[in-house]
XYZ file of C-alpha atoms in Angstrom:
674
model
C 110.582 -156.157 19.034
C 112.480 -154.446 21.865
C 113.749 -150.917 22.478
C 116.699 -150.536 24.884
C 119.639 -148.482 26.181
C 118.006 -145.226 27.170
C 115.620 -143.736 29.666
C 112.221 -144.368 28.077
C 109.665 -141.610 28.391
C 106.414 -141.015 26.553
C 106.707 -143.086 23.418
C 104.120 -143.263 20.679
C 104.974 -146.328 18.624
C 103.822 -147.049 15.038
C 104.940 -149.967 12.829
C 103.897 -150.119 9.160
C 104.443 -152.146 5.994
C 105.205 -150.718 2.550
C 101.484 -150.496 1.760
C 101.263 -147.685 4.358
C 97.794 -148.982 5.130
C 97.981 -150.356 8.666
C 99.694 -149.731 11.960
C 100.412 -153.338 12.913
C 101.558 -152.299 16.394
C 98.207 -150.756 17.336
C 96.910 -152.156 20.660
C 99.206 -155.216 20.539
C 100.569 -156.689 23.797
C 103.371 -154.629 25.342
C 105.567 -154.649 28.421
C 108.331 -152.498 29.883
C 111.061 -152.788 32.481
C 109.140 -150.739 35.066
C 106.200 -148.356 35.335
C 106.418 -144.775 36.577
C 103.656 -143.120 38.648
C 103.155 -139.537 37.507
C 103.604 -137.064 40.342
C 100.496 -135.015 39.523
C 97.919 -137.786 39.911
C 99.806 -140.966 40.905
C 98.415 -142.775 37.885
C 100.555 -145.510 36.236
C 102.154 -144.703 32.870
C 101.561 -148.197 31.489
C 103.431 -149.635 28.518
C 100.164 -150.045 26.567
C 99.790 -146.264 26.373
C 102.565 -146.217 23.751
C 100.528 -148.011 21.103
C 96.925 -147.132 21.954
C 96.579 -144.866 18.903
C 96.892 -141.583 20.806
C 100.011 -139.727 19.588
C 99.455 -136.614 21.714
C 102.132 -137.616 24.218
C 102.260 -135.668 27.500
C 101.824 -136.220 31.242
C 99.679 -133.252 32.294
C 96.274 -134.635 31.355
C 93.972 -134.143 34.390
C 92.448 -137.575 33.827
C 95.777 -139.407 34.021
C 98.822 -140.110 31.847
C 98.400 -140.611 28.111
C 101.930 -141.888 27.549
C 104.187 -144.696 28.790
C 107.061 -144.015 31.175
C 109.632 -146.147 32.989
C 110.921 -145.415 36.494
C 113.682 -142.856 36.956
C 115.948 -144.916 39.212
C 116.651 -147.878 36.885
C 119.843 -148.631 34.988
C 118.483 -151.065 32.383
C 115.486 -149.508 30.673
C 113.502 -151.245 27.980
C 110.076 -151.354 26.311
C 108.889 -154.318 24.184
C 105.962 -155.249 21.959
C 104.670 -158.606 20.726
C 103.327 -158.179 17.183
C 101.751 -161.635 17.316
C 103.299 -162.948 14.100
C 106.158 -162.342 11.669
C 106.053 -159.232 9.464
C 108.338 -157.602 6.936
C 108.657 -154.222 8.623
C 109.598 -151.202 6.589
C 108.580 -148.176 8.616
C 108.827 -147.535 12.343
C 107.629 -144.240 13.779
C 108.533 -143.276 17.343
C 107.203 -140.004 18.752
C 108.437 -138.395 21.924
C 106.627 -136.122 24.350
C 105.221 -132.866 23.026
C 105.523 -131.036 26.351
C 109.181 -131.738 27.299
C 112.123 -134.151 27.258
C 113.269 -133.605 23.672
C 116.887 -133.889 24.872
C 116.145 -137.305 26.344
C 114.503 -138.450 23.143
C 117.571 -137.237 21.267
C 119.667 -139.761 23.178
C 118.219 -142.713 21.262
C 121.146 -144.516 19.662
C 120.272 -147.058 18.506
C 116.559 -147.620 19.011
C 115.630 -150.501 16.771
C 116.897 -151.770 13.440
C 114.969 -152.299 10.184
C 116.287 -155.230 8.164
C 115.649 -156.435 4.625
C 117.544 -159.185 2.764
C 118.467 -158.422 -0.875
C 118.964 -160.930 -3.697
C 122.673 -161.279 -2.954
C 121.966 -162.373 0.588
C 123.347 -159.141 2.039
C 121.661 -157.654 5.045
C 120.617 -154.033 4.484
C 120.054 -152.221 7.756
C 118.707 -148.836 8.692
C 118.466 -147.338 12.138
C 117.497 -144.047 13.722
C 120.607 -142.049 14.633
C 120.942 -139.046 16.947
C 120.394 -136.597 14.074
C 117.200 -138.363 13.009
C 115.103 -137.855 16.127
C 111.574 -136.505 15.524
C 109.769 -133.978 17.663
C 106.350 -134.705 16.160
C 104.364 -137.468 14.488
C 104.682 -136.049 10.980
C 108.423 -135.468 11.380
C 108.894 -139.009 12.681
C 107.036 -140.478 9.716
C 109.122 -138.378 7.349
C 112.299 -139.779 8.945
C 110.939 -143.291 8.582
C 110.222 -142.552 4.924
C 113.817 -141.376 4.436
C 115.050 -144.620 5.997
C 112.842 -146.683 3.686
C 114.137 -144.645 0.744
C 117.723 -145.540 1.645
C 117.294 -149.305 2.107
C 114.961 -150.447 -0.711
C 115.233 -150.681 -4.471
C 112.944 -149.366 -7.164
C 110.215 -151.975 -7.596
C 110.119 -151.607 -11.393
C 113.739 -151.707 -12.460
C 114.828 -153.579 -9.301
C 118.226 -151.886 -9.563
C 118.166 -148.266 -8.499
C 118.228 -147.490 -4.799
C 117.397 -143.871 -5.483
C 113.726 -144.353 -4.619
C 111.853 -141.051 -4.526
C 108.265 -141.864 -5.438
C 105.354 -144.102 -4.475
C 102.338 -144.854 -6.636
C 99.328 -145.279 -4.358
C 97.261 -147.121 -6.976
C 100.006 -149.609 -7.886
C 101.560 -149.702 -4.403
C 105.014 -149.448 -6.049
C 108.137 -147.535 -5.019
C 109.804 -145.865 -8.005
C 112.997 -144.132 -8.958
C 112.935 -140.982 -11.111
C 113.577 -142.817 -14.374
C 110.901 -145.507 -13.854
C 108.319 -142.953 -12.803
C 108.893 -140.959 -15.995
C 109.636 -143.639 -18.598
C 108.035 -146.876 -17.447
C 105.166 -146.188 -15.057
C 103.712 -143.507 -17.337
C 103.099 -146.197 -19.984
C 100.748 -148.164 -17.708
C 97.145 -148.082 -18.854
C 95.240 -145.468 -16.892
C 98.373 -144.273 -15.099
C 97.471 -140.646 -15.796
C 94.831 -140.982 -13.053
C 97.149 -142.654 -10.547
C 98.080 -140.859 -7.335
C 101.860 -140.525 -6.931
C 103.606 -138.768 -4.068
C 107.204 -138.207 -3.086
C 108.627 -140.467 -0.383
C 109.603 -137.428 1.659
C 105.935 -136.463 1.835
C 105.280 -139.431 4.106
C 103.708 -138.191 7.320
C 101.930 -135.270 5.663
C 98.256 -134.749 4.899
C 99.068 -135.263 1.202
C 99.618 -138.978 1.799
C 96.662 -139.397 4.135
C 94.304 -137.684 1.699
C 95.638 -139.666 -1.243
C 95.201 -143.000 0.535
C 91.689 -142.101 1.584
C 90.684 -141.088 -1.926
C 92.026 -144.365 -3.257
C 90.202 -146.292 -0.549
C 87.043 -144.331 -1.310
C 87.187 -145.349 -4.978
C 87.609 -149.027 -4.035
C 84.882 -149.562 -1.442
C 83.248 -152.844 -2.406
C 79.475 -153.259 -2.159
C 78.422 -155.732 0.550
C 75.704 -157.223 -1.663
C 76.972 -156.992 -5.249
C 80.187 -157.453 -7.147
C 80.499 -153.720 -7.743
C 82.224 -150.745 -6.210
C 80.226 -148.137 -4.319
C 79.918 -144.722 -5.920
C 77.055 -143.284 -3.861
C 76.108 -142.923 -0.204
C 72.565 -143.419 1.108
C 71.766 -140.851 3.807
C 68.603 -142.720 4.780
C 70.396 -146.039 5.370
C 73.770 -144.525 6.375
C 75.936 -146.712 4.151
C 77.767 -146.712 0.809
C 75.784 -148.211 -2.082
C 76.458 -149.289 -5.662
C 74.341 -148.688 -8.779
C 72.566 -152.061 -8.386
C 71.634 -151.206 -4.801
C 70.003 -148.006 -6.057
C 67.920 -149.907 -8.604
C 66.851 -152.593 -6.131
C 66.204 -150.926 -2.778
C 67.282 -147.267 -2.704
C 65.351 -145.640 -5.572
C 63.477 -143.171 -3.389
C 66.197 -142.626 -0.796
C 68.366 -139.553 -0.313
C 71.581 -140.304 -2.241
C 74.783 -138.271 -2.577
C 78.124 -138.881 -4.231
C 80.317 -140.927 -1.954
C 83.146 -138.375 -1.904
C 80.696 -135.615 -0.937
C 79.312 -137.747 1.894
C 82.842 -138.526 3.051
C 83.873 -134.863 3.141
C 80.687 -133.914 4.987
C 81.140 -136.581 7.630
C 84.864 -135.862 8.034
C 84.039 -132.194 8.627
C 81.338 -133.135 11.141
C 83.771 -135.463 12.921
C 86.298 -132.658 13.257
C 83.571 -130.294 14.497
C 82.437 -132.903 17.018
C 86.035 -133.417 18.142
C 86.341 -129.678 18.767
C 83.028 -129.634 20.666
C 84.109 -132.532 22.884
C 87.566 -131.111 23.594
C 86.654 -127.431 24.021
C 83.114 -127.583 25.358
C 81.840 -130.875 26.772
C 84.962 -132.279 28.475
C 85.808 -128.986 30.249
C 82.166 -128.768 31.381
C 82.168 -132.260 32.897
C 85.614 -131.868 34.458
C 84.516 -128.679 36.180
C 81.229 -130.209 37.368
C 83.084 -133.238 38.752
C 85.254 -130.852 40.780
C 82.115 -129.092 42.012
C 80.478 -132.386 43.013
C 83.608 -133.490 44.865
C 83.543 -130.214 46.802
C 79.839 -130.729 47.577
C 80.540 -134.289 48.740
C 83.419 -133.265 50.991
C 81.438 -130.377 52.455
C 78.469 -132.663 53.074
C 80.559 -135.301 54.850
C 82.192 -132.621 57.002
C 78.815 -131.080 57.905
C 77.359 -134.492 58.745
C 80.301 -135.253 61.022
C 79.943 -131.876 62.767
C 76.258 -132.488 63.457
C 76.980 -135.981 64.719
C 79.688 -134.716 67.066
C 77.298 -132.096 68.463
C 74.811 -134.848 69.326
C 77.517 -136.897 71.042
C 78.950 -133.862 72.834
C 75.488 -132.814 74.096
C 75.126 -136.200 75.764
C 78.787 -136.199 76.823
C 79.460 -139.341 74.846
C 76.733 -141.389 76.514
C 75.236 -144.127 74.394
C 71.762 -143.931 75.895
C 68.571 -144.487 73.946
C 68.023 -140.774 73.187
C 71.495 -140.396 71.710
C 71.152 -143.464 69.509
C 67.741 -142.315 68.308
C 69.167 -138.880 67.478
C 71.991 -140.438 65.461
C 69.558 -142.764 63.655
C 67.397 -139.754 62.802
C 70.492 -137.863 61.605
C 71.499 -140.766 59.357
C 67.964 -141.011 58.039
C 68.089 -137.373 56.921
C 71.640 -137.477 55.585
C 71.897 -140.866 53.833
C 69.585 -139.978 50.894
C 71.454 -136.711 50.355
C 74.917 -138.317 50.318
C 73.652 -141.115 48.053
C 72.164 -138.513 45.711
C 75.479 -136.650 45.532
C 77.382 -139.891 44.875
C 74.883 -140.856 42.154
C 75.289 -137.504 40.421
C 79.073 -137.715 40.733
C 79.027 -141.175 39.169
C 76.813 -139.902 36.332
C 79.246 -137.090 35.586
C 82.253 -139.420 35.690
C 80.575 -141.927 33.366
C 79.700 -139.145 30.927
C 83.285 -137.899 30.986
C 84.613 -141.422 30.310
C 82.126 -141.745 27.447
C 83.361 -138.477 25.933
C 87.004 -139.535 26.284
C 86.259 -142.774 24.418
C 84.484 -140.869 21.644
C 87.405 -138.439 21.454
C 89.852 -141.324 21.055
C 87.666 -142.953 18.379
C 87.471 -139.710 16.414
C 91.229 -139.133 16.663
C 91.897 -142.635 15.330
C 89.423 -142.204 12.467
C 90.975 -138.873 11.442
C 94.484 -140.355 11.492
C 93.654 -143.618 9.706
C 93.879 -143.723 5.929
C 90.815 -145.897 5.396
C 87.840 -143.833 4.245
C 85.438 -146.398 5.683
C 86.706 -145.646 9.196
C 85.257 -142.129 8.890
C 81.816 -143.449 7.882
C 81.773 -146.098 10.620
C 83.053 -143.789 13.348
C 80.660 -140.983 12.452
C 77.677 -143.320 12.858
C 78.871 -144.477 16.290
C 80.094 -141.322 17.985
C 77.205 -139.005 17.091
C 74.603 -141.191 18.812
C 73.529 -140.483 22.395
C 76.221 -137.869 22.927
C 76.285 -136.704 26.576
C 74.807 -133.243 26.881
C 75.485 -130.441 29.332
C 72.870 -131.006 32.036
C 73.373 -128.790 35.055
C 73.826 -130.192 38.552
C 70.380 -130.321 40.236
C 70.140 -127.350 42.548
C 68.837 -129.358 45.501
C 72.198 -131.153 45.749
C 73.798 -127.915 46.954
C 71.573 -127.889 50.060
C 72.253 -130.064 53.095
C 69.971 -131.110 55.949
C 70.130 -128.565 58.743
C 70.229 -129.327 62.434
C 66.774 -130.081 63.819
C 65.365 -127.737 66.436
C 62.006 -127.850 68.261
C 60.894 -124.712 66.352
C 61.763 -126.107 62.961
C 60.076 -129.431 63.739
C 56.833 -127.658 64.604
C 56.709 -125.535 61.418
C 57.704 -128.139 58.809
C 54.752 -130.059 57.401
C 55.653 -133.385 55.851
C 53.862 -134.267 52.587
C 51.687 -137.344 52.953
C 49.565 -139.629 50.749
C 46.392 -141.233 52.138
C 44.200 -143.754 50.329
C 40.547 -142.735 50.845
C 38.696 -145.014 48.392
C 39.407 -148.198 46.449
C 37.472 -149.634 43.492
C 37.926 -153.110 42.040
C 38.049 -153.717 38.310
C 37.748 -157.218 36.832
C 40.865 -157.223 34.667
C 44.434 -158.195 35.455
C 46.017 -155.543 33.215
C 45.231 -151.873 32.515
C 47.557 -150.327 29.912
C 46.516 -146.658 30.249
C 44.163 -144.599 32.395
C 42.799 -141.048 32.168
C 40.159 -139.211 34.198
C 37.690 -136.686 32.729
C 36.578 -133.576 34.610
C 33.250 -135.245 35.486
C 35.098 -138.129 37.172
C 34.662 -140.675 34.369
C 37.527 -143.155 34.110
C 38.771 -143.853 30.568
C 40.969 -146.957 30.511
C 42.703 -149.046 27.877
C 42.118 -152.750 28.540
C 44.022 -154.689 25.860
C 42.390 -153.773 22.498
C 39.423 -151.910 23.993
C 38.815 -148.412 25.351
C 36.323 -148.494 28.234
C 34.462 -145.649 29.961
C 33.699 -146.308 33.654
C 31.659 -144.314 36.168
C 31.107 -144.818 39.889
C 27.646 -146.003 40.953
C 26.886 -147.211 44.496
C 30.609 -147.335 45.320
C 31.288 -149.610 42.356
C 32.615 -149.089 38.838
C 30.057 -149.373 36.025
C 31.013 -149.642 32.365
C 29.001 -147.261 30.167
C 30.783 -147.455 26.816
C 33.345 -149.558 24.933
C 35.396 -148.668 21.838
C 37.191 -151.389 19.873
C 40.746 -150.489 18.728
C 41.669 -153.954 17.431
C 42.752 -152.456 14.080
C 45.658 -150.723 15.857
C 47.601 -154.005 15.891
C 50.083 -154.568 17.526
C 48.687 -151.912 19.884
C 49.380 -148.400 21.091
C 52.184 -146.868 23.131
C 50.187 -144.247 25.043
C 46.749 -142.699 25.380
C 45.314 -139.323 26.383
C 41.747 -137.984 26.488
C 40.217 -134.503 26.128
C 37.111 -133.384 28.007
C 34.963 -133.812 24.880
C 35.740 -137.550 25.243
C 38.090 -137.712 22.246
C 40.708 -140.415 22.801
C 44.136 -139.993 21.191
C 46.371 -143.046 20.712
C 50.028 -143.338 19.574
C 50.556 -146.208 17.149
C 53.014 -148.905 18.261
C 55.657 -149.653 15.574
C 54.030 -147.175 13.209
C 53.951 -143.449 12.433
C 50.351 -142.453 13.151
C 48.560 -140.718 15.999
C 44.962 -141.965 15.918
C 41.820 -140.535 17.529
C 38.320 -141.796 18.264
C 35.115 -140.600 19.957
C 32.323 -142.600 21.525
C 30.117 -144.106 18.838
C 32.536 -143.228 16.020
C 35.229 -145.067 14.083
C 38.942 -144.833 14.696
C 40.617 -142.309 12.381
C 44.055 -140.846 11.724
C 44.780 -137.561 13.543
C 48.385 -137.008 12.325
C 51.311 -138.849 10.745
C 54.874 -138.128 11.844
C 58.271 -139.267 10.554
C 59.034 -141.450 13.590
C 57.147 -143.810 15.863
C 55.010 -141.760 18.317
C 55.304 -142.574 22.019
C 54.073 -140.383 24.896
C 50.878 -138.291 24.477
C 49.362 -135.486 26.554
C 46.330 -133.299 25.873
C 47.261 -129.894 27.318
C 44.404 -127.674 28.564
C 42.108 -129.301 25.971
C 43.739 -127.040 23.366
C 46.903 -128.779 22.178
C 48.287 -132.294 21.878
C 51.918 -132.963 22.870
C 53.446 -135.961 21.060
C 56.791 -137.511 21.957
C 58.931 -139.388 19.433
C 62.528 -140.663 19.376
C 64.680 -137.640 20.350
C 61.915 -135.110 19.875
C 58.549 -133.558 20.765
C 55.818 -132.166 18.466
C 52.950 -129.945 19.614
C 49.735 -129.989 17.517
C 46.533 -128.022 17.873
C 43.449 -130.217 18.082
C 42.763 -129.623 14.370
C 45.967 -131.544 13.537
C 48.172 -128.564 12.589
C 51.751 -128.672 13.847
C 52.575 -125.689 16.088
C 56.042 -126.528 17.436
C 58.692 -129.200 17.017
C 61.754 -129.814 19.183
C 64.478 -132.242 18.050
C 67.479 -132.744 20.313
C 69.885 -135.296 21.781
C 68.752 -134.488 25.344
C 66.654 -137.649 25.509
C 66.048 -140.809 23.496
C 62.603 -142.316 23.932
C 59.828 -140.194 25.559
C 57.570 -143.042 26.729
C 55.269 -140.823 28.828
C 54.935 -137.061 29.141
C 52.856 -134.316 30.695
C 52.984 -130.532 31.140
C 53.299 -128.380 34.251
C 51.590 -125.150 35.306
C 54.655 -123.107 34.222
C 54.536 -124.584 30.688
C 57.339 -127.116 31.226
C 57.177 -130.421 29.350
C 57.943 -133.290 31.758
C 59.146 -136.469 30.037
C 59.886 -140.047 31.060
C 62.862 -140.988 28.900
C 63.731 -144.622 28.265
C 67.526 -144.305 28.142
C 68.142 -147.057 25.591
C 65.358 -146.190 23.154
C 64.089 -149.774 23.639
C 60.575 -149.983 25.154
C 61.512 -153.339 26.742
C 64.386 -151.622 28.565
C 62.642 -150.202 31.620
C 65.320 -147.953 33.111
C 65.344 -144.245 32.380
C 65.140 -140.719 33.758
C 62.927 -137.659 34.000
C 63.771 -134.915 31.482
C 62.122 -131.504 31.798
C 62.070 -129.035 28.890
C 61.023 -125.404 28.922
C 58.226 -124.101 26.720
C 60.777 -123.382 23.961
C 62.340 -126.847 24.087
C 65.361 -125.900 26.199
C 66.650 -128.445 28.737
C 65.889 -127.292 32.303
C 66.821 -130.296 34.437
C 66.935 -134.085 34.654
C 66.227 -136.533 37.484
C 67.569 -140.086 37.797
C 66.198 -141.309 41.112
C 68.410 -139.420 43.581
C 67.894 -139.997 47.281
C 65.343 -142.771 47.132
C 64.852 -144.717 50.345
C 62.314 -147.395 49.410
C 63.352 -148.313 45.852
C 64.596 -151.883 45.562
C 65.965 -151.346 42.040
C 69.558 -150.463 41.327
C 68.429 -148.212 38.489
C 65.584 -145.740 38.192
C 62.629 -147.204 36.261
C 59.743 -144.686 36.032
C 56.415 -145.701 34.468
C 54.087 -142.706 34.750
C 54.329 -138.981 35.428
C 51.783 -136.349 36.529
C 51.827 -132.829 37.981
C 49.780 -131.384 40.846
C 47.895 -128.086 41.012
C 50.879 -126.557 42.861
C 53.366 -127.700 40.222
C 54.878 -130.625 42.112
C 55.786 -133.656 39.994
C 54.858 -137.236 40.889
C 56.347 -140.220 39.085
C 55.946 -143.910 39.859
C 58.250 -146.865 39.506
C 57.658 -150.471 40.552
C 57.240 -149.936 44.297
C 57.855 -146.227 44.893
C 56.285 -142.874 44.095
C 58.775 -140.006 43.851
C 57.768 -136.418 44.601
C 59.752 -133.536 43.080
C 59.332 -129.784 43.065
C 58.786 -128.096 39.706
C 62.492 -127.124 39.618
C 63.642 -130.734 40.105
C 64.271 -130.747 43.850
C 63.608 -134.136 45.448
C 60.970 -133.772 48.189
C 60.325 -137.327 49.359
C 59.281 -140.811 48.269
C 56.273 -142.975 49.145
C 56.079 -146.752 49.264
C 54.764 -149.655 51.271
C 56.158 -148.169 54.502
C 53.830 -145.202 53.977
C 50.860 -147.441 53.107
C 51.147 -146.921 49.331
C 51.018 -150.175 47.313
C 53.060 -150.954 44.234
C 51.329 -149.004 41.450
C 51.923 -148.726 37.711
C 49.438 -146.032 36.671
C 49.328 -142.564 38.199
C 46.792 -139.866 37.290
C 45.363 -136.742 38.980
C 41.602 -136.089 38.913
C 39.771 -132.756 38.858
C 39.653 -132.688 42.685
C 43.446 -132.801 42.887
C 43.428 -136.416 44.097
C 45.941 -138.982 42.927
C 44.686 -142.062 41.065
C 46.776 -145.213 41.526
C 46.233 -148.539 39.768
C 47.426 -151.629 41.606
C 47.492 -154.742 39.422
C 47.735 -158.129 41.115
C 46.240 -161.466 40.143
C 43.060 -161.259 38.058
C 41.759 -158.099 39.745
C 43.017 -154.520 39.409
C 42.452 -151.995 42.183
C 41.940 -148.302 41.457
C 42.896 -146.252 44.540
C 41.779 -142.651 45.159
C 44.490 -140.896 47.188
C 44.394 -137.569 49.016
C 47.512 -135.395 48.763
C 48.206 -133.902 52.207
C 50.583 -130.924 52.675
C 51.412 -131.067 48.968
């Protein structure tokens, strides 16, 4: 199918059959005579933008064009689409730009012809004329409906061309007489949905088609139609499904569920368009300004070094430039990482916006259910730009070098433990180590510079294991059940018992001040007192899977979030919540010098007595301030081995566990200038 003979700007192209069920042009292969670059952003207005499902046609989108456009200096303009196979086409909708160029769109004559052979072999044709040009989607569909009305016959009497009605249930086009005298005699016709042809393109048709589709959703497991919706399983169900597997689930009428989810989709669309997208666009502008300012400042400092040495490339100059790069590279990389995060979030939101728009426009009710399930998950949230990214390394002076004390880590003692794998480790105030070694909890003390086991607790019944462990000073061990819903507890010499049951699988645990227990679960945190009573609960889409967590001296909850919600997926971020559950900041590995991983993969997290935060990944320990500012990293270059477990003892020393071969090493580390 090819459109010719006019300057083509900003088309939205829809091709439909008489069933009005499907846009057969959607996302099919297209081409055009040339491609225009919009002046505002130099982005190509590709031919595929005409049939991508977005009918909001304009060129002033800050992210690039949303419509097709040919070059201005051509004499033979055309746009073409390959539908992939032969169709009997009855309706073609072409929408012009909504921001300008209505006079250009009015010059279409002809655009494309709609043909249908009648019984006599005559060729009935309809085409859009100058007076039939639409300025909006609904108007264009109404014009297409008028064209269809003029070129087809009533599908009951097969004689009258005065078609004015369509029965949605029968999928028949009717004249006045057949609607009144013949169709009304059909069994059950009093419940059929009939609309006027000239209502095509209005919400009346869309709503009618959806209601019909809603009544005809077939069960995936039984030969029945679905009349209910299971909120627990998020899918339509039939009466047999209810009897077999959904008896105790939350069920609602399918039309009620549809209306609820359609409303939520529209609310989410408004939130994305009016809240989230503007937020990310503005923050991307801010980050670009930070990046440009940083690069300019770096270049100024570099030129000062070169100018001081009058361009000489002696050893001192090279060392000064190397030192400058060493201070600046982590900062620039951190800014670029944050900029990439913001851009990815904005792209994610744009995709969700497009999905929602398509679902709202489509006349299949199932598209609303399916889209709602997809777009509500893991929605990007408004996380502020970390404040430390606004600060740049200053020029070094002798005075500043003498007053700045660099944080250091120094291993002062090392103990060997005869096991190749330690799952969890805690330290009591008296210095006792409490470790999880496979299905056993072991208490270890130091005697004659060696570790001595004084007690063992069997937790074999917690098969397939636990996700995390924490210990209070009265030696009570709390364990989060893997693939279950229970938080268990046990004391020396006693049996394992249930402390609390929650609705989701528990993950990270932390005993705060020996008074409360903080429990992380998928997209939430619960705080219990040590008698098992729930004190607070935070549920949010800020994070997915809180694998480990701790608290800080200001009451913040510091969380290691596994970004995918899959424990086997090791990449993630640090999420910090205030004492009321509000998001304060996030950290994704900015400015790391010794990390060999492309993505941040934290394992453990602790806080120091001054409120600094330490988190470990495979070969690096990251140090942050309590407000999320990156301080420095430690790795093999600083004499710190690859460590998986990090803890802080009562003396303020860091406990590292290095696991290699059949022996684990427990290192005691002094924190210097921290």
